[in-house]
Amino acid sequence: MTVSIKNHANITDEQFKKIYETMWEIRYFDEKVDQLFAKGLIHGTTHLAVGQEATAAGSGAVLKTTDWITATHRGHGQTIAKGTNIKAMMAELFGRTTGTNKGKGGSMHIADLDTGNLGANGIVGGGYPIATGAGLTSKMKKLDRVALAYGGDGSTNEGSFHESLNLAAIWDLPVIFFIENNQYGMSGSVKEMTRVEKLSDRAKAYGIKGVTIDGNDLISVINTTSEAVERARNGEGPTLIEALTYRWKGHSKSDAKKYRTKEEEQDWRTNKDPIKRTKRTLLEAGVLSEEEAETLRLKAKQTIEEAVTFAEQSPMVPVESLFDDVYAE
Ligand SMILES: Cc1ncc(C[n+]2csc(CCOP(=O)(O)OP(=O)(O)O)c2C)c(N)n1
Ligand SMILES: [Mg+2]
């Protein structure tokens, strides 16, 4: 049965419950990573997407497993929403052989071809040309697969973004450029970094459709992404989606967040929390009861705890394997 919440993707009640659970998995995963990093159990650096759960969960939910994504440096949520095994993700962060990349990639290189995840990327804007190439593959081989490239607001100032949009436009490629505008690129406010009012206005320069949405509104994310996916599958070319959201935590580690006010942070946390908003929407639509919502939240928490146990009990990467899988045969 479809719910009374009007949605372009015909998401069912059961699917909405799953999406709600996914949002909690994303939140608890990144909260846990934050704690583990502070304890020195995870190394390198990590970029957390706490507060950005609706963009990942909503867009991921309308893609098929065979569709592709390219994730960003802030990509744990995008990866969870696309269906990657959470235990393997956690093991990857712990540098264990059971990780998605056999423990040698870490946070910014998680990739999972089985679920269509072509990989996170430490190069800002690095995913756009890869997704555009995937879109070209799909078109030339008639695969009926779409490619969705996630990016941040800051990445839209990179040359790779503009070149990819132009190529995808002139060749009508089945690509979706999904911008998570979390208001800042490191310490730079988006308002200081571009003269355009909306990042989606940049679509006009390439003659494609661009739309700006409330990225903390799950239904809006689902509707907009599924319309873009439909256009892509129908051969109508790429779409640029700008989803307005906010990262609750610092850019990466060691960020004193001097470039924004406590009041601004508090406003996003209390009044615009995407999980709280989704819960309210689903309760009002009669999709969820308070008890079910609580059960799903606790289930997600449990999933993350089990992932940590799995990672801790997995073997470390042996030194002898240092050069395995580094070069293609
Ligand atoms: C090509 C490139 N330039 C600079 C950096 C350093 N860097 C890492 S993340 C980041 C900010 C990216 O901002 P945005 O695209 O808005 O993503 P967010 O971190 O806000 O999710 C920068 C400048 C990089 N990794 N790659
Ligand atoms: Mg940003």
XYZ file of C-alpha atoms and ligand atoms in Angstrom:
356
model
C 0.000 0.000 0.000
C 1.328 3.436 -0.844
C 1.114 6.108 1.816
C -0.899 9.260 1.735
C 2.353 11.201 1.482
C 2.362 12.205 -2.170
C 5.630 11.041 -3.639
C 6.820 10.721 -7.176
C 8.693 7.483 -6.520
C 5.676 5.607 -5.119
C 7.574 4.748 -1.967
C 5.509 2.326 0.137
C 4.959 2.399 3.902
C 7.486 -0.393 4.369
C 10.067 1.473 2.304
C 9.497 4.642 4.317
C 10.193 2.707 7.508
C 13.401 1.401 5.983
C 14.434 4.910 4.964
C 13.761 6.171 8.496
C 15.934 3.371 9.881
C 18.640 4.236 7.324
C 18.645 7.847 8.526
C 19.343 6.658 12.061
C 22.043 4.282 10.804
C 23.751 7.213 9.088
C 23.530 9.356 12.218
C 24.744 6.641 14.593
C 27.488 5.529 12.206
C 29.028 8.993 12.038
C 28.481 9.711 15.746
C 30.280 6.459 16.502
C 33.118 7.244 14.108
C 33.562 10.568 15.890
C 33.924 8.787 19.246
C 36.235 6.084 17.889
C 38.465 8.699 16.271
C 38.718 10.594 19.568
C 39.772 7.343 21.263
C 42.490 6.799 18.658
C 40.890 3.650 17.267
C 40.365 5.116 13.802
C 43.186 6.925 12.022
C 43.605 9.295 9.108
C 40.794 11.796 9.029
C 37.056 11.592 8.669
C 34.362 13.981 7.453
C 31.028 13.449 9.142
C 27.589 14.041 7.692
C 25.579 14.255 10.918
C 22.665 16.580 10.091
C 22.708 15.669 6.392
C 20.795 12.377 6.667
C 17.820 13.279 4.460
C 19.849 14.084 1.347
C 21.622 10.715 1.357
C 18.711 8.551 2.523
C 16.156 10.156 0.207
C 18.263 10.121 -2.940
C 19.696 6.666 -2.268
C 16.201 5.247 -1.830
C 15.088 6.040 -5.370
C 18.128 4.545 -7.087
C 18.271 0.901 -8.117
C 21.166 -1.283 -6.958
C 22.366 -1.328 -10.566
C 22.519 2.475 -10.709
C 25.822 4.100 -9.877
C 26.904 6.750 -7.414
C 30.136 8.548 -6.791
C 30.430 9.516 -3.126
C 32.299 12.477 -1.671
C 34.887 12.825 1.089
C 31.812 13.200 3.357
C 30.359 9.994 1.979
C 29.515 7.519 4.746
C 25.813 8.379 4.611
C 25.684 8.285 0.808
C 27.315 4.856 0.926
C 25.020 3.459 3.620
C 21.969 4.701 1.710
C 23.155 2.970 -1.474
C 23.180 -0.313 0.416
C 26.796 -1.054 1.297
C 27.283 -3.480 4.171
C 27.786 -1.376 7.290
C 30.044 -3.950 8.958
C 32.399 -3.837 5.968
C 32.385 -0.030 6.092
C 33.304 0.027 9.772
C 35.986 -2.612 9.228
C 37.405 -0.426 6.460
C 37.741 2.491 8.872
C 39.490 0.192 11.347
C 41.927 -0.926 8.619
C 40.842 -4.571 8.708
C 40.949 -7.196 5.958
C 37.141 -7.504 6.054
C 36.716 -3.864 5.009
C 35.137 -2.757 1.726
C 38.636 -2.069 0.361
C 40.333 -4.804 2.376
C 41.293 -2.193 4.935
C 43.595 -0.186 2.697
C 41.312 2.627 1.602
C 39.837 4.210 4.687
C 37.062 6.754 4.962
C 37.675 8.701 1.753
C 38.124 5.693 -0.525
C 35.244 3.419 0.420
C 33.988 1.794 -2.782
C 31.563 -1.050 -3.341
C 30.940 -2.088 -6.911
C 28.287 -4.665 -5.918
C 25.976 -1.851 -4.853
C 27.006 0.484 -7.680
C 29.221 2.661 -5.520
C 32.101 3.768 -7.724
C 33.862 5.176 -4.704
C 34.300 8.091 -2.369
C 36.882 10.663 -3.372
C 39.374 12.763 -1.466
C 39.641 15.065 -4.469
C 36.893 17.664 -4.195
C 34.923 17.463 -7.448
C 36.663 14.213 -8.369
C 33.444 12.218 -8.623
C 31.806 14.315 -11.367
C 33.910 13.145 -14.324
C 33.697 9.538 -13.089
C 29.897 9.651 -12.927
C 29.786 11.368 -16.311
C 31.913 8.564 -17.742
C 29.596 6.002 -16.144
C 26.644 7.786 -17.725
C 28.370 7.638 -21.112
C 28.961 3.894 -20.628
C 25.306 3.389 -19.820
C 24.197 5.319 -22.891
C 26.625 3.683 -25.330
C 25.953 0.165 -24.058
C 22.224 0.809 -23.557
C 22.413 -0.375 -19.925
C 19.491 1.667 -18.548
C 21.597 2.646 -15.543
C 21.815 6.157 -14.190
C 24.804 7.679 -12.411
C 24.382 10.081 -9.521
C 27.362 12.165 -8.485
C 27.241 13.656 -5.009
C 29.123 16.872 -4.386
C 29.396 19.697 -1.901
C 28.707 23.385 -2.453
C 32.448 24.063 -2.539
C 32.988 21.516 -5.290
C 30.789 23.499 -7.688
C 33.661 25.965 -8.031
C 35.933 23.253 -9.428
C 36.623 22.983 -13.151
C 35.707 19.296 -13.105
C 32.137 20.211 -12.107
C 31.662 22.581 -15.049
C 33.318 20.326 -17.611
C 31.241 17.363 -16.473
C 27.977 19.309 -16.589
C 28.741 20.495 -20.092
C 29.643 17.046 -21.435
C 26.671 15.384 -19.756
C 24.449 18.110 -21.212
C 25.591 17.962 -24.844
C 25.440 14.166 -24.877
C 22.154 13.932 -22.896
C 23.778 11.538 -20.447
C 21.786 9.827 -17.668
C 23.622 11.661 -14.901
C 22.353 13.467 -11.809
C 24.543 16.037 -10.144
C 23.398 16.080 -6.540
C 24.823 18.958 -4.521
C 24.616 18.806 -0.761
C 24.863 22.501 -0.001
C 25.742 22.411 3.692
C 26.505 26.159 3.597
C 30.293 25.852 3.955
C 33.333 24.483 2.156
C 35.736 24.055 5.074
C 35.596 27.548 6.649
C 34.345 29.321 3.535
C 30.693 30.316 3.527
C 28.965 29.588 0.229
C 27.885 33.244 0.098
C 31.531 34.337 0.012
C 32.523 31.822 -2.630
C 30.147 32.547 -5.493
C 28.097 35.440 -6.856
C 25.201 33.214 -7.949
C 22.259 33.208 -5.600
C 21.387 29.564 -6.076
C 23.932 26.935 -7.073
C 21.236 25.372 -9.239
C 21.346 28.560 -11.382
C 24.588 27.187 -12.760
C 22.548 24.627 -14.695
C 21.369 27.417 -17.004
C 24.899 27.894 -18.329
C 24.755 24.336 -19.664
C 21.152 24.319 -20.827
C 20.010 21.685 -18.358
C 17.403 21.587 -15.614
C 18.489 22.870 -12.218
C 16.467 22.874 -9.039
C 17.058 23.985 -5.449
C 15.253 22.141 -2.674
C 15.080 21.912 1.099
C 17.544 19.070 1.603
C 16.326 18.354 5.120
C 12.849 17.598 3.784
C 12.944 13.882 2.955
C 9.866 13.953 0.731
C 11.236 16.822 -1.305
C 14.534 14.960 -1.784
C 12.688 11.805 -2.872
C 10.424 13.627 -5.316
C 13.138 15.721 -6.907
C 15.612 12.867 -7.243
C 13.054 10.468 -8.677
C 11.942 13.033 -11.266
C 15.592 13.508 -12.253
C 16.102 9.740 -12.440
C 13.049 9.396 -14.645
C 14.304 12.097 -17.008
C 17.705 10.430 -17.126
C 16.195 7.026 -17.927
C 14.037 8.585 -20.660
C 17.100 9.969 -22.390
C 16.268 13.550 -21.407
C 19.711 14.204 -19.986
C 21.216 15.396 -16.723
C 19.748 17.384 -13.834
C 21.496 19.567 -11.296
C 19.942 19.283 -7.838
C 20.974 21.626 -5.063
C 19.777 20.354 -1.679
C 20.089 22.841 1.179
C 21.310 21.254 4.394
C 23.821 21.711 7.224
C 26.636 19.740 8.782
C 26.328 19.712 12.539
C 29.958 18.931 13.215
C 33.194 20.562 12.131
C 34.587 20.175 8.615
C 36.872 17.305 9.604
C 38.941 16.904 12.722
C 40.364 19.940 14.539
C 37.849 22.562 13.452
C 37.111 25.282 16.004
C 34.150 26.425 13.845
C 35.017 30.106 14.296
C 33.374 30.931 10.963
C 29.831 30.345 12.217
C 27.790 31.227 15.275
C 26.517 28.971 18.038
C 23.016 30.370 17.398
C 23.139 29.279 13.759
C 24.234 25.777 14.756
C 21.561 25.558 17.407
C 18.851 26.620 14.975
C 19.736 23.835 12.532
C 20.048 21.244 15.278
C 16.819 21.993 17.061
C 14.460 23.363 14.422
C 15.682 21.738 11.215
C 16.865 18.285 12.290
C 16.079 16.069 9.265
C 15.404 12.976 11.375
C 12.993 14.750 13.705
C 11.258 16.276 10.695
C 10.956 12.915 8.950
C 9.572 11.293 12.072
C 6.936 14.009 12.383
C 5.960 13.616 8.714
C 5.691 9.840 8.965
C 3.728 9.992 12.224
C 1.294 12.505 10.741
C 0.840 10.378 7.628
C 0.098 7.342 9.795
C 3.064 5.440 8.367
C 4.781 5.083 11.729
C 3.678 4.894 15.342
C 5.800 6.298 18.185
C 6.644 2.732 19.240
C 7.700 1.684 15.741
C 9.835 4.791 15.375
C 11.582 3.960 18.635
C 12.094 0.327 17.591
C 13.686 1.411 14.299
C 15.966 3.885 16.067
C 17.160 1.237 18.510
C 17.607 -1.284 15.690
C 19.846 1.177 13.843
C 21.867 1.787 17.000
C 22.307 -1.952 17.421
C 23.443 -2.297 13.790
C 26.256 0.173 14.429
C 27.303 -1.502 17.686
C 27.461 -4.852 15.878
C 29.523 -3.262 13.094
C 32.079 -2.040 15.655
C 32.304 -5.510 17.239
C 32.734 -7.066 13.793
C 35.473 -4.581 12.903
C 37.331 -5.045 16.198
C 37.279 -8.821 15.839
C 38.479 -8.754 12.220
C 42.154 -9.317 11.368
C 44.500 -6.391 10.803
C 45.902 -6.020 7.297
C 49.147 -8.048 7.218
C 52.292 -6.168 6.232
C 53.067 -8.785 3.528
C 49.954 -7.718 1.635
C 51.079 -4.089 1.397
C 51.387 -4.114 -2.393
C 48.479 -6.472 -3.150
C 45.625 -4.821 -5.068
C 47.639 -1.654 -5.560
C 48.169 -2.057 -9.308
C 45.762 -3.654 -11.782
C 47.000 -6.889 -13.363
C 40.798 19.464 -5.421
C 40.796 19.676 -3.941
N 40.954 20.911 -3.455
C 40.938 21.133 -2.115
C 40.790 20.081 -1.253
C 40.764 20.323 0.259
N 39.366 20.200 0.705
C 38.898 19.060 1.258
S 37.255 19.165 1.619
C 37.183 20.759 1.087
C 35.901 21.535 1.157
C 34.844 20.998 0.281
O 33.661 21.707 0.484
P 32.312 21.162 -0.066
O 32.460 20.762 -1.488
O 31.278 22.189 0.230
O 32.044 19.832 0.774
P 31.783 19.691 2.354
O 33.119 19.435 2.984
O 31.149 20.922 2.828
O 30.896 18.507 2.466
C 38.419 21.182 0.613
C 38.672 22.541 0.067
C 40.654 18.791 -1.794
N 40.506 17.718 -1.013
N 40.642 18.612 -3.142
Mg 29.951 22.262 1.834
